[in-house]
GROMACS .gro file of C-alpha atoms in nm:
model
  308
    1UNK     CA    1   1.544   1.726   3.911
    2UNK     CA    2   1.885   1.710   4.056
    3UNK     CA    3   1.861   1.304   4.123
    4UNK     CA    4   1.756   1.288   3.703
    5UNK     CA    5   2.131   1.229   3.619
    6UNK     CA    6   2.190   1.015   3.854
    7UNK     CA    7   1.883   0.794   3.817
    8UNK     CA    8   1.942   0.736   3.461
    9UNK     CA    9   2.289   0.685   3.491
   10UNK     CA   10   2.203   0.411   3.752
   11UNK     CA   11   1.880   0.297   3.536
   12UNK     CA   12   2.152   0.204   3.237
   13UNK     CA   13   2.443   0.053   3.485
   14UNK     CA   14   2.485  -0.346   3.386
   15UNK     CA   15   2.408  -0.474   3.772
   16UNK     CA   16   2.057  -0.310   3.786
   17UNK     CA   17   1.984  -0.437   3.447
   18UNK     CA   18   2.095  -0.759   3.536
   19UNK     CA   19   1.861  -0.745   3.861
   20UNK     CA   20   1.587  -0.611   3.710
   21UNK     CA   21   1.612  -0.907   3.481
   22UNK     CA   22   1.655  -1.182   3.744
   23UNK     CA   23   1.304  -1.000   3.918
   24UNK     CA   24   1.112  -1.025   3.624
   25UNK     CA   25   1.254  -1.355   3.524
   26UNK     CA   26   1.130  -1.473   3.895
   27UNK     CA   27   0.781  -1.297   3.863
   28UNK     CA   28   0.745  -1.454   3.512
   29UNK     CA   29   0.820  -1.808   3.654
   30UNK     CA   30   0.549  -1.784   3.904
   31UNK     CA   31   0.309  -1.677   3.679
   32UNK     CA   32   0.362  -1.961   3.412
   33UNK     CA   33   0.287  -2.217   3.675
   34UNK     CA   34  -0.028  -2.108   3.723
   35UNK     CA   35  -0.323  -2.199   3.464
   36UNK     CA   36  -0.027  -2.431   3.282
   37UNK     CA   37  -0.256  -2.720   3.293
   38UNK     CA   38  -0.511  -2.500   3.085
   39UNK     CA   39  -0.258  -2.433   2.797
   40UNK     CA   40  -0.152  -2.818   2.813
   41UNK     CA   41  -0.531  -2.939   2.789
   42UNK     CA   42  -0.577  -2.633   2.500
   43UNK     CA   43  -0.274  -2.840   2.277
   44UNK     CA   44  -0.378  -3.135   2.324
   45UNK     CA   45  -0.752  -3.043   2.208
   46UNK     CA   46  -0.599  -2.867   1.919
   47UNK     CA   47  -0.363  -3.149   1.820
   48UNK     CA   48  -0.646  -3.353   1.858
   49UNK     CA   49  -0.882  -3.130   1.593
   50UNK     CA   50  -0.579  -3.220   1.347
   51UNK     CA   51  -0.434  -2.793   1.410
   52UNK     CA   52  -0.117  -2.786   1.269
   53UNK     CA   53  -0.010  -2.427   1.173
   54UNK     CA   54  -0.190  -2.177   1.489
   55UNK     CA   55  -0.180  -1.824   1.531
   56UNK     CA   56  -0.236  -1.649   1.843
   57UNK     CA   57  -0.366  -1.337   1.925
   58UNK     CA   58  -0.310  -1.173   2.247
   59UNK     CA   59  -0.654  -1.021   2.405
   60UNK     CA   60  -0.639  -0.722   2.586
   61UNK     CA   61  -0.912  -0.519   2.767
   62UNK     CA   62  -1.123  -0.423   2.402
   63UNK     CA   63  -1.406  -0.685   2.298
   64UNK     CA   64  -1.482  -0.505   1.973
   65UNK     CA   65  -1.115  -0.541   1.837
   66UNK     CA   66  -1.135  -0.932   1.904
   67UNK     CA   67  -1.487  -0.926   1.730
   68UNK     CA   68  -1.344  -0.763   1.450
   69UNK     CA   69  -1.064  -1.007   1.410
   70UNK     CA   70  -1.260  -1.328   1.423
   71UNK     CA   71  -1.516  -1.162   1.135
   72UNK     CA   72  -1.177  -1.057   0.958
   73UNK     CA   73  -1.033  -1.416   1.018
   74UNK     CA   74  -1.384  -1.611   0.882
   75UNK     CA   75  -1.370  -1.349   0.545
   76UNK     CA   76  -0.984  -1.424   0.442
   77UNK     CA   77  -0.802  -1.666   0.685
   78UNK     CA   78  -0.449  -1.637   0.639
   79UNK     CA   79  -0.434  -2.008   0.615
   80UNK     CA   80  -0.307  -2.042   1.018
   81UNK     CA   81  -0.574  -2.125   1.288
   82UNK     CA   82  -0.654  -1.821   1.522
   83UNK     CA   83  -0.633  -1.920   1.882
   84UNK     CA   84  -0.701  -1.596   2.153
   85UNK     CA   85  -0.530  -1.599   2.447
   86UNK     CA   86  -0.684  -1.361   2.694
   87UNK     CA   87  -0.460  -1.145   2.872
   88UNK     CA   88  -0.726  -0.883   2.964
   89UNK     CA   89  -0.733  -0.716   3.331
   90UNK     CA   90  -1.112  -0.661   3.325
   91UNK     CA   91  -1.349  -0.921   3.410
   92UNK     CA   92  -1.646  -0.783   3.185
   93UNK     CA   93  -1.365  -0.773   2.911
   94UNK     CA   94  -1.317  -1.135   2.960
   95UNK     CA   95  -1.681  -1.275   2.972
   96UNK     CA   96  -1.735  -1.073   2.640
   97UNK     CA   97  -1.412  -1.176   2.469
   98UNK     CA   98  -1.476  -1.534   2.583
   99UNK     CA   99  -1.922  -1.483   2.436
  100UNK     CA  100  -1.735  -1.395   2.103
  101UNK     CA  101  -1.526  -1.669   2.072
  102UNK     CA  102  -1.752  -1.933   2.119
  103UNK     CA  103  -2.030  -1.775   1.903
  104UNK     CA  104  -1.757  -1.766   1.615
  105UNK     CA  105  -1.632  -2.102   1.682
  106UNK     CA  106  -1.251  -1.986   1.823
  107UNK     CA  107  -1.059  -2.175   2.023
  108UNK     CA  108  -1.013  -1.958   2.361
  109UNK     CA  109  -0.836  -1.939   2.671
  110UNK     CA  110  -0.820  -1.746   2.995
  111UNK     CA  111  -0.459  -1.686   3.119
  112UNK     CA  112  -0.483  -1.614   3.521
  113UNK     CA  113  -0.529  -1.267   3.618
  114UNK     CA  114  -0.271  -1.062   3.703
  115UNK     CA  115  -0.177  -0.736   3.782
  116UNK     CA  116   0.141  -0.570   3.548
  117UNK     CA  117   0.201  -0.188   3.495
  118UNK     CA  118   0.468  -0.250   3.230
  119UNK     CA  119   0.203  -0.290   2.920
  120UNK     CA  120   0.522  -0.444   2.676
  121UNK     CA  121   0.607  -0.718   2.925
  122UNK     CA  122   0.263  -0.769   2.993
  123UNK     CA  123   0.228  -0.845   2.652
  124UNK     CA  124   0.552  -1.009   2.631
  125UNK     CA  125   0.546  -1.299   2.921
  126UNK     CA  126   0.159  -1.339   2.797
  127UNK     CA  127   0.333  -1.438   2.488
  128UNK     CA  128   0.580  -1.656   2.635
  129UNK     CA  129   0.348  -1.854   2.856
  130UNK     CA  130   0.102  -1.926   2.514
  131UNK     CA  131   0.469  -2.030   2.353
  132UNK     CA  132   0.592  -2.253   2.628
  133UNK     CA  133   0.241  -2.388   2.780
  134UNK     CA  134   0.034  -2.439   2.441
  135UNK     CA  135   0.288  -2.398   2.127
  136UNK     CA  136   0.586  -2.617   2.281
  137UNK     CA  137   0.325  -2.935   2.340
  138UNK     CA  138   0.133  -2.864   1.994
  139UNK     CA  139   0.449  -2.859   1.861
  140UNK     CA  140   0.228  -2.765   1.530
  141UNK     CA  141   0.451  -2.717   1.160
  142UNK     CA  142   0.457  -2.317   1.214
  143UNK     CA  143   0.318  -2.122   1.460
  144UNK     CA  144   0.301  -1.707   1.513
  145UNK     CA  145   0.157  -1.409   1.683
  146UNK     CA  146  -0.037  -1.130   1.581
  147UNK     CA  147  -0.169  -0.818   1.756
  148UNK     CA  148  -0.525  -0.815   1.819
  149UNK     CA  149  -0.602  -0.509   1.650
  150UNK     CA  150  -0.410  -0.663   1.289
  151UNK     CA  151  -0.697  -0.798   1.056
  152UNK     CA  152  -0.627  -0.958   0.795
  153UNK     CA  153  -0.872  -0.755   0.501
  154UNK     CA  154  -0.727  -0.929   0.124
  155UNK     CA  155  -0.647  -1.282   0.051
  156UNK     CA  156  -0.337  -1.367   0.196
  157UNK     CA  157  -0.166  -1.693   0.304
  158UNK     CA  158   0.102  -1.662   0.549
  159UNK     CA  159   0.225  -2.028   0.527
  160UNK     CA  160   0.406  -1.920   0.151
  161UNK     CA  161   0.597  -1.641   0.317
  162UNK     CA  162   0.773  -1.928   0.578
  163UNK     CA  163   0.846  -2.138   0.265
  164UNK     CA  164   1.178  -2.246   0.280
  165UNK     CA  165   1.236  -1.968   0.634
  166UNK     CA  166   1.264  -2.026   0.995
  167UNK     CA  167   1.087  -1.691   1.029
  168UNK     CA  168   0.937  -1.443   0.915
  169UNK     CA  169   0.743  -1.115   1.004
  170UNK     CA  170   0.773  -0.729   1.085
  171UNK     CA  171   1.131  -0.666   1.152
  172UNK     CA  172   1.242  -0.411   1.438
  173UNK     CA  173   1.563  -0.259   1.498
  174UNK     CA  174   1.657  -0.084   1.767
  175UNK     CA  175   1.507   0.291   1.930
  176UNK     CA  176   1.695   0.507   2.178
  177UNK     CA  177   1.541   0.534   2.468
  178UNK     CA  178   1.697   0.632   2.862
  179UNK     CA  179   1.916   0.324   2.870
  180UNK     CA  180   1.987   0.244   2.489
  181UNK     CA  181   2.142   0.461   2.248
  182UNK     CA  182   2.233   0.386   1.875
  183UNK     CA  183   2.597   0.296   1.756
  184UNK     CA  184   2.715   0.272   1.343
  185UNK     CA  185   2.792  -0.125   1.410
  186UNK     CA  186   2.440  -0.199   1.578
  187UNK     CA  187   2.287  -0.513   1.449
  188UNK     CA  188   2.069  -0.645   1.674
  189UNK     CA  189   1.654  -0.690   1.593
  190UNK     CA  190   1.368  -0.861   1.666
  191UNK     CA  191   1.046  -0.951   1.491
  192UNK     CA  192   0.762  -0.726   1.628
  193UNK     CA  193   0.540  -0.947   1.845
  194UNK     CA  194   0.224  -0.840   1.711
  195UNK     CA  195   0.321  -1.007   1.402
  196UNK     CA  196   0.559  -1.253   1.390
  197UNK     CA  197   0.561  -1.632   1.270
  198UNK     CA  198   0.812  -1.979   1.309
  199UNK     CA  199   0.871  -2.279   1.178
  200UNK     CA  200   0.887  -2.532   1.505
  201UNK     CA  201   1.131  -2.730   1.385
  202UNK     CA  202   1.394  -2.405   1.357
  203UNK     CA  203   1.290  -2.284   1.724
  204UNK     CA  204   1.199  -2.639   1.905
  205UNK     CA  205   1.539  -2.635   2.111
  206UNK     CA  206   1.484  -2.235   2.146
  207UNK     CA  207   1.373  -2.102   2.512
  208UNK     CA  208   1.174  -1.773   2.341
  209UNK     CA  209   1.141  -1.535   2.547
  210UNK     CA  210   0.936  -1.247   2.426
  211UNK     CA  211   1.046  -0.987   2.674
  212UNK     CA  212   1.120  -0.658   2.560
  213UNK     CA  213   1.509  -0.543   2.590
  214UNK     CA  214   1.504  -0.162   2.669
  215UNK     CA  215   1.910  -0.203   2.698
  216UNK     CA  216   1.941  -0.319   2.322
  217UNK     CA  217   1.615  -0.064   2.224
  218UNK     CA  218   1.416  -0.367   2.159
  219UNK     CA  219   1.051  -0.401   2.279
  220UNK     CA  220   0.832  -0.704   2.313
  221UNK     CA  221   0.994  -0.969   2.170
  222UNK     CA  222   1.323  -0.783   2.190
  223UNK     CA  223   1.469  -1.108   2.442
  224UNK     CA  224   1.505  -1.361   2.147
  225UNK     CA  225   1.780  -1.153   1.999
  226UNK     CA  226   2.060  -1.361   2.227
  227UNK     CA  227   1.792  -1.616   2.185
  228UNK     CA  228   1.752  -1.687   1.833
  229UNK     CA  229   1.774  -1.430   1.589
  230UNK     CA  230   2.107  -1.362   1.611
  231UNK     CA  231   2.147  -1.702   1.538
  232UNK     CA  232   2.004  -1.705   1.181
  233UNK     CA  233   2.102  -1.625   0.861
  234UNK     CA  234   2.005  -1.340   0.636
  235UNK     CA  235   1.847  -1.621   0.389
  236UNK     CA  236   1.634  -1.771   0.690
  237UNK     CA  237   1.440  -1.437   0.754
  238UNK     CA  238   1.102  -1.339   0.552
  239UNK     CA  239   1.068  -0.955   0.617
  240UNK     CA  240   0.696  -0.852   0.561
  241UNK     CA  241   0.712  -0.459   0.421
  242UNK     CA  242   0.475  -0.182   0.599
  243UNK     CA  243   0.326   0.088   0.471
  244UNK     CA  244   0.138   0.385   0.599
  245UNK     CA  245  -0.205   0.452   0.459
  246UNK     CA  246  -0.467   0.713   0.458
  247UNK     CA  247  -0.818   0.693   0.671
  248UNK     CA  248  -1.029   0.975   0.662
  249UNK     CA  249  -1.262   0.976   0.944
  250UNK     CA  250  -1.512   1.245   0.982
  251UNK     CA  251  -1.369   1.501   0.725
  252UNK     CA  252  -1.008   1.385   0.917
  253UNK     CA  253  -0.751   1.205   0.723
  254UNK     CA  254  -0.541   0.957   0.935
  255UNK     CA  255  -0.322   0.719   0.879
  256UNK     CA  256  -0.260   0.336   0.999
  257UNK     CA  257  -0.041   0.059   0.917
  258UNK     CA  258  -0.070  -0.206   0.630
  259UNK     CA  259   0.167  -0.484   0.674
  260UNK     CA  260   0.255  -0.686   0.350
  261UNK     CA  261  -0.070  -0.531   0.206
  262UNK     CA  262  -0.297  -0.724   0.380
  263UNK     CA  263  -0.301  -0.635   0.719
  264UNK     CA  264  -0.446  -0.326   0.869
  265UNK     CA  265  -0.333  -0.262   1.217
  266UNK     CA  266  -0.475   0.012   1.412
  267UNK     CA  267  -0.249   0.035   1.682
  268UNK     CA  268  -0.275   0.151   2.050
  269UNK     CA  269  -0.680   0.067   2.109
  270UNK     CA  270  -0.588  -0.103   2.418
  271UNK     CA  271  -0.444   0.211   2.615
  272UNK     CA  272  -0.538   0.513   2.458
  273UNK     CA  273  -0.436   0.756   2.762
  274UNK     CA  274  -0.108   0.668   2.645
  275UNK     CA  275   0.098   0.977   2.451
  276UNK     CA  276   0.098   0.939   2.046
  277UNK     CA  277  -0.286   0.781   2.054
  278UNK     CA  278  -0.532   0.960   1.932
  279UNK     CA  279  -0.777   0.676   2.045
  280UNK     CA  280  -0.873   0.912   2.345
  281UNK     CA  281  -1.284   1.012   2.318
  282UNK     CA  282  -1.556   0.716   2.313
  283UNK     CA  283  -1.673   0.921   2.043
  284UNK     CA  284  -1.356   0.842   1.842
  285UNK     CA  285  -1.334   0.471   1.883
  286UNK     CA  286  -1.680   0.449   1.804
  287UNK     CA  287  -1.602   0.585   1.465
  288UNK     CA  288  -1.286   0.374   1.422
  289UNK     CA  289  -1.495   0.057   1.559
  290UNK     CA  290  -1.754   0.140   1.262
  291UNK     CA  291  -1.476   0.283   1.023
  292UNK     CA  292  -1.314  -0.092   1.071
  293UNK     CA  293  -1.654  -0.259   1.008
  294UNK     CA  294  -1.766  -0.068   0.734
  295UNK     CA  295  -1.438  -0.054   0.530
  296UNK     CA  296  -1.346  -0.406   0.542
  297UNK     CA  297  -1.567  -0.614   0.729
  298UNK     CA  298  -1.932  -0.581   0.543
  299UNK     CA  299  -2.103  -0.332   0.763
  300UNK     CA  300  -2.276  -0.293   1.096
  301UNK     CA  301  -2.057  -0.395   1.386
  302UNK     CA  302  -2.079  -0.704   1.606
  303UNK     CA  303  -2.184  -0.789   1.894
  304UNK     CA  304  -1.901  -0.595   2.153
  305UNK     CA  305  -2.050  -0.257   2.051
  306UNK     CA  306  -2.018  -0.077   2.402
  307UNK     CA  307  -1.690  -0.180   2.541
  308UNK     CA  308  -1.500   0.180   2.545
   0.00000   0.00000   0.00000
């Protein structure tokens, strides 16, 4: 307990965030070489089906959330083409994932496995190869992200929202954490990664980078601060409200996110050992998988039933 001190007052020093940085920048380099020539054959067979506003969705590890999506995109597309990009560690995750993509008619794609214990940057560079291997040579009208457990469940259309904007999404300031804490003139955000979208033409000459910045408090996506957001102007922004809502599962009341209304994101399926999920019994996901289905999605569940 005696080193504590001194390891966080290392942890926050500007040269070890610097080299962490320069090691993950290296790491992420040699992992968006590989597979590139998958993403660059996925745009062009996109760009070729006429696709022209794309949303991605980052798979993880949990079949039944990507089954519920695709239903939840066929019942009230948000008027943006889904596209999953599969990030997952688990080969039986993958061959599923892939099954119920192609039985739903979703464009799909594998990245190259790999093997990273920090879950936001894992989701972070998996974001920033789809963005500089399929996005930047679609180079579609708009483009976004969305967590794979957010399903669209009203009409929506996300297109209005990025009327006259260069982005717009869930906006997320900064939390204190061993290397970060708050000051009165902080500024700095980022849009939330799991649900995010851009015009191309306002981020074309941008290098995202959808790293999280534990130094500025910022998680996934927390890199395009320097990047772009500080860049734009209040007026460019399109800030989608959240709420919290009640579930009751089982005699329990819960509660889970609605963003703008329309979204319903569950939050933390793929790692429920993790501290402040409750996700943690099969039992329990089984009742949130059919508490999902039955609520919003017309009933029995798909085909992923068993993946806990």
């Amino acid at each position: 307990m005696a080193f504590k001190p001194l390891v966080n007052r290392l942890s926050r020093s500007r040269t070890v965030i610097q080299a962490k940085a320069l090691r993950n920048q290296f790491v992420y380099k040699v992992f968006e070489y590989r597979g590139r020539a998958s993403g660059r054959l996925l745009a062009k067979e996109l760009q070729d089906a006429g696709v022209s506003r794309v949303c991605i969705t980052i798979a993880f590890n949990v079949p039944w959330v990507i089954d519920a999506l695709t239903k939840a995109w066929e019942m009230h597309s948000p008027g943006m083409t889904l596209v999953v990009v599969d990030n997952s560690t688990k080969v039986a995750a993958r061959e599923a994932i892939a099954r119920i993509c192609k039985m739903r008619g979703v464009p799909y794609l594998a990245l190259p496995m790999r093997v990273e214990k920090h879950l936001s940057r894992s989701h972070g560079t998996a974001i920033t190869w789809a963005f500089h291997n399929i996005v930047r040579h679609l180079k579609p009208e708009l483009f976004g992200f969305i967590d794979h457990d957010c399903f669209p469940v009203t009409p929506f259309d996300i297109p209005s929202k990025l009327a006259g904007k260069a982005v717009y999404g869930r906006r997320a300031y900064g939390t204190e954490n061993h290397v970060y804490k708050a000051k009165a003139d902080d500024r700095h955000w980022n849009l939330w990664a799991g649900y995010c979208f851009y015009r191309f033409s306002a981020v074309a000459d941008r290098k995202l980078n959808f790293d999280p910045r534990l130094n500025l408090g910022l998680d996934t996506g927390g890199a395009n601060w320097a990047i772009l957001y500080s860049k734009l102007e209040e007026a460019d922004v399109a800030v989608a409200t959240l709420e919290q809502r009640p579930m009751t599962m089982a005699g329990a009341v819960g509660h889970h996110e609605f963003i703008d209304g329309a979204f319903f994101h569950l939050a933390g399926v793929s790692y429920p050992e993790r501290p402040g999920y409750h996700h943690r019994t099969v039992e329990h996901r089984e009742m949130l998988r059919d508490y999902v289905w039955n609520t919003y999605l017309g009933g029995t569940a798909g085909q992923a039933v068993s993946d806990f």
